[in-house]
């Protein structure tokens, strides 16, 4: 798990919750599941980028998705995510992105 690697981790159940959490917490990186209820990862990334634009900061967002086509990667990047990794992923693949 990420905790065993020394990372402090917060977990949310949907994209709307990350927006609430970000009001009080600044993150070094966000691992964003693209398929979530209420607000998916694409919508959440767009909303985060809008908030950050007003605040003048940018948090790296790494998309986590089971979709592995080039068009899926483009969709993530177009939503404002910085990188893309397919599930299941291993520690080495993640380490190379963080």
Coordinates of C-alpha atoms in Angstrom, one line a residue:
X1 CA 0.0 0.0 0.0
X2 CA 1.0 3.6 -0.3
X3 CA 1.2 4.0 3.4
X4 CA 3.9 1.3 3.6
X5 CA 5.9 3.3 1.1
X6 CA 5.8 6.2 3.5
X7 CA 3.0 8.3 1.9
X8 CA 0.3 9.9 4.0
X9 CA -3.0 9.0 2.3
X10 CA -6.5 10.4 2.3
X11 CA -9.2 8.4 0.6
X12 CA -12.5 9.8 -0.7
X13 CA -15.5 8.0 -2.3
X14 CA -16.3 10.4 -5.1
X15 CA -15.0 13.5 -7.0
X16 CA -17.3 15.8 -5.0
X17 CA -15.6 14.7 -1.8
X18 CA -12.1 15.6 -3.1
X19 CA -13.3 19.2 -3.7
X20 CA -14.5 19.5 -0.1
X21 CA -11.3 17.9 1.2
X22 CA -9.1 20.2 -0.8
X23 CA -10.5 23.2 1.0
X24 CA -8.6 22.3 4.2
X25 CA -5.8 20.1 2.9
X26 CA -3.0 20.7 0.4
X27 CA -1.8 17.6 -1.4
X28 CA 1.5 16.8 -3.1
X29 CA -0.3 14.6 -5.6
X30 CA -3.8 13.3 -6.3
X31 CA -4.4 9.8 -7.6
X32 CA -7.7 10.2 -9.4
X33 CA -9.9 7.3 -10.2
X34 CA -11.7 8.2 -13.4
X35 CA -14.9 6.1 -12.7
X36 CA -16.5 7.3 -9.5
X37 CA -20.1 8.0 -8.5
X38 CA -21.6 11.5 -8.0
X39 CA -18.7 13.3 -9.8
X40 CA -16.3 11.2 -11.9
X41 CA -12.6 11.8 -12.0
X42 CA -12.8 13.8 -15.3
X43 CA -15.3 16.3 -13.8
X44 CA -13.3 16.5 -10.5
X45 CA -10.1 17.2 -12.3
X46 CA -11.7 20.0 -14.3
X47 CA -13.2 21.5 -11.1
X48 CA -9.9 21.2 -9.3
X49 CA -8.1 23.1 -12.2
X50 CA -10.7 25.8 -12.1
X51 CA -10.2 26.2 -8.3
X52 CA -6.4 26.1 -8.6
X53 CA -6.5 28.7 -11.4
X54 CA -8.1 31.2 -9.0
X55 CA -5.7 30.2 -6.2
X56 CA -2.5 30.3 -8.3
X57 CA -1.3 26.8 -7.6
X58 CA -1.3 23.4 -9.3
X59 CA -1.4 19.9 -7.8
X60 CA -0.3 17.0 -10.0
X61 CA -3.2 14.7 -10.8
X62 CA -2.4 11.2 -11.9
X63 CA -5.4 9.4 -13.5
X64 CA -6.1 5.8 -12.5
X65 CA -8.2 3.9 -15.0
X66 CA -8.8 0.5 -16.5
X67 CA -9.2 2.1 -19.9
X68 CA -5.9 1.7 -21.8
X69 CA -6.6 3.2 -25.2
X70 CA -4.7 6.3 -26.5
X71 CA -8.0 8.1 -26.6
X72 CA -8.6 7.4 -22.9
X73 CA -5.2 8.9 -22.1
X74 CA -6.1 12.0 -24.1
X75 CA -9.4 12.3 -22.3
X76 CA -7.5 12.4 -19.0
X77 CA -5.0 14.9 -20.2
X78 CA -7.8 17.1 -21.7
X79 CA -9.5 17.1 -18.3
X80 CA -6.4 18.6 -16.7
X81 CA -4.7 15.5 -15.4
X82 CA -1.0 15.4 -15.6
X83 CA -0.4 11.8 -16.1
X84 CA -2.2 8.5 -16.7
X85 CA -1.7 5.0 -15.4
X86 CA -3.8 1.9 -16.1
X87 CA -5.2 -0.5 -13.5
X88 CA -4.0 -2.8 -12.2
X89 CA -0.7 -1.0 -11.7
X90 CA 2.4 -1.9 -9.7
X91 CA 4.5 0.2 -7.3
X92 CA 7.3 0.7 -9.8
X93 CA 5.0 2.2 -12.4
X94 CA 3.6 4.5 -9.7
X95 CA 7.0 5.4 -8.4
X96 CA 8.0 6.6 -11.8
X97 CA 5.2 9.1 -11.9
X98 CA 5.2 10.5 -8.3

